[in-house]
């Protein structure tokens, strides 16, 4: 069983951003894109 590709950003235990990728794409869950959020 595989997990879906995702990236999550949380602050003080609260999810601020949850990026879920569709299918086999890799468009916005990479480290560079997540770092741009802060």
Short mmCIF file of N, CA and C in Angstrom, two decimals:
data_model
loop_
_atom_site.label_atom_id
_atom_site.label_comp_id
_atom_site.label_asym_id
_atom_site.label_seq_id
_atom_site.Cartn_x
_atom_site.Cartn_y
_atom_site.Cartn_z
N UNK A 1 0.85 -1.17 0.00
CA UNK A 1 0.00 0.00 0.00
C UNK A 1 0.89 1.23 0.00
N UNK A 2 0.58 2.17 -0.86
CA UNK A 2 1.35 3.41 -0.94
C UNK A 2 0.50 4.58 -0.47
N UNK A 3 1.18 5.51 0.13
CA UNK A 3 0.52 6.75 0.53
C UNK A 3 0.47 7.69 -0.66
N UNK A 4 -0.47 8.58 -0.65
CA UNK A 4 -0.50 9.62 -1.69
C UNK A 4 0.64 10.59 -1.43
N UNK A 5 1.11 11.23 -2.48
CA UNK A 5 2.17 12.23 -2.33
C UNK A 5 1.54 13.50 -1.78
N UNK A 6 2.13 14.03 -0.72
CA UNK A 6 1.58 15.24 -0.11
C UNK A 6 2.67 16.01 0.61
N UNK A 7 2.39 17.24 0.94
CA UNK A 7 3.25 18.07 1.77
C UNK A 7 2.34 18.79 2.75
N UNK A 8 2.79 18.87 3.99
CA UNK A 8 1.98 19.46 5.04
C UNK A 8 2.83 20.46 5.81
N UNK A 9 2.25 21.60 6.12
CA UNK A 9 2.91 22.60 6.95
C UNK A 9 2.01 22.85 8.15
N UNK A 10 2.58 22.70 9.35
CA UNK A 10 1.80 22.89 10.58
C UNK A 10 2.52 23.89 11.48
N UNK A 11 1.74 24.62 12.24
CA UNK A 11 2.28 25.59 13.19
C UNK A 11 1.54 25.41 14.51
N UNK A 12 2.28 25.14 15.58
CA UNK A 12 1.70 24.90 16.90
C UNK A 12 0.63 23.82 16.86
N UNK A 13 0.88 22.77 16.08
CA UNK A 13 -0.04 21.64 16.00
C UNK A 13 -1.25 21.87 15.11
N UNK A 14 -1.31 23.01 14.43
CA UNK A 14 -2.43 23.33 13.55
C UNK A 14 -1.95 23.27 12.10
N UNK A 15 -2.65 22.51 11.28
CA UNK A 15 -2.28 22.40 9.86
C UNK A 15 -2.60 23.72 9.18
N UNK A 16 -1.58 24.33 8.60
CA UNK A 16 -1.75 25.60 7.88
C UNK A 16 -1.89 25.36 6.38
N UNK A 17 -1.14 24.39 5.85
CA UNK A 17 -1.17 24.08 4.42
C UNK A 17 -1.11 22.57 4.25
N UNK A 18 -1.97 22.04 3.39
CA UNK A 18 -1.93 20.63 3.03
C UNK A 18 -2.04 20.56 1.51
N UNK A 19 -0.95 20.18 0.87
CA UNK A 19 -0.91 20.05 -0.59
C UNK A 19 -0.97 18.57 -0.95
N UNK A 20 -2.05 18.15 -1.57
CA UNK A 20 -2.21 16.77 -2.04
C UNK A 20 -2.00 16.73 -3.54
N UNK A 21 -1.09 15.86 -3.97
CA UNK A 21 -0.84 15.71 -5.40
C UNK A 21 -1.84 14.72 -5.98
N UNK A 22 -2.25 14.97 -7.21
CA UNK A 22 -3.16 14.07 -7.92
C UNK A 22 -2.35 13.11 -8.78
N UNK A 23 -2.73 11.85 -8.77
CA UNK A 23 -2.08 10.86 -9.63
C UNK A 23 -0.59 10.80 -9.41
N UNK A 24 0.17 10.74 -10.49
CA UNK A 24 1.62 10.63 -10.40
C UNK A 24 2.34 11.95 -10.55
N UNK A 25 1.63 13.05 -10.40
CA UNK A 25 2.26 14.36 -10.58
C UNK A 25 3.12 14.73 -9.38
N UNK A 26 4.04 15.63 -9.61
CA UNK A 26 4.90 16.16 -8.56
C UNK A 26 5.08 17.64 -8.86
N UNK A 27 4.08 18.43 -8.48
CA UNK A 27 4.08 19.83 -8.89
C UNK A 27 4.20 20.82 -7.74
N UNK A 28 3.66 20.52 -6.58
CA UNK A 28 3.72 21.51 -5.50
C UNK A 28 3.98 20.91 -4.13
N UNK A 29 4.45 19.68 -4.05
CA UNK A 29 4.74 19.10 -2.74
C UNK A 29 6.25 18.98 -2.51
N UNK A 30 7.07 19.59 -3.38
CA UNK A 30 8.51 19.50 -3.17
C UNK A 30 8.96 20.55 -2.15
N UNK A 31 10.17 20.39 -1.65
CA UNK A 31 10.68 21.24 -0.58
C UNK A 31 10.75 22.71 -0.99
N UNK A 32 11.19 22.98 -2.22
CA UNK A 32 11.30 24.37 -2.66
C UNK A 32 9.96 25.10 -2.61
N UNK A 33 8.91 24.44 -3.07
CA UNK A 33 7.59 25.07 -3.06
C UNK A 33 7.08 25.27 -1.63
N UNK A 34 7.33 24.32 -0.76
CA UNK A 34 6.88 24.45 0.62
C UNK A 34 7.64 25.57 1.34
N UNK A 35 8.93 25.72 1.05
CA UNK A 35 9.70 26.79 1.69
C UNK A 35 9.24 28.17 1.25
N UNK A 36 8.69 28.29 0.06
CA UNK A 36 8.18 29.57 -0.42
C UNK A 36 6.98 30.04 0.39
N UNK A 37 6.32 29.14 1.10
CA UNK A 37 5.14 29.49 1.88
C UNK A 37 5.49 30.26 3.16
N UNK A 38 6.74 30.20 3.58
CA UNK A 38 7.13 30.83 4.85
C UNK A 38 7.93 32.07 4.65
#
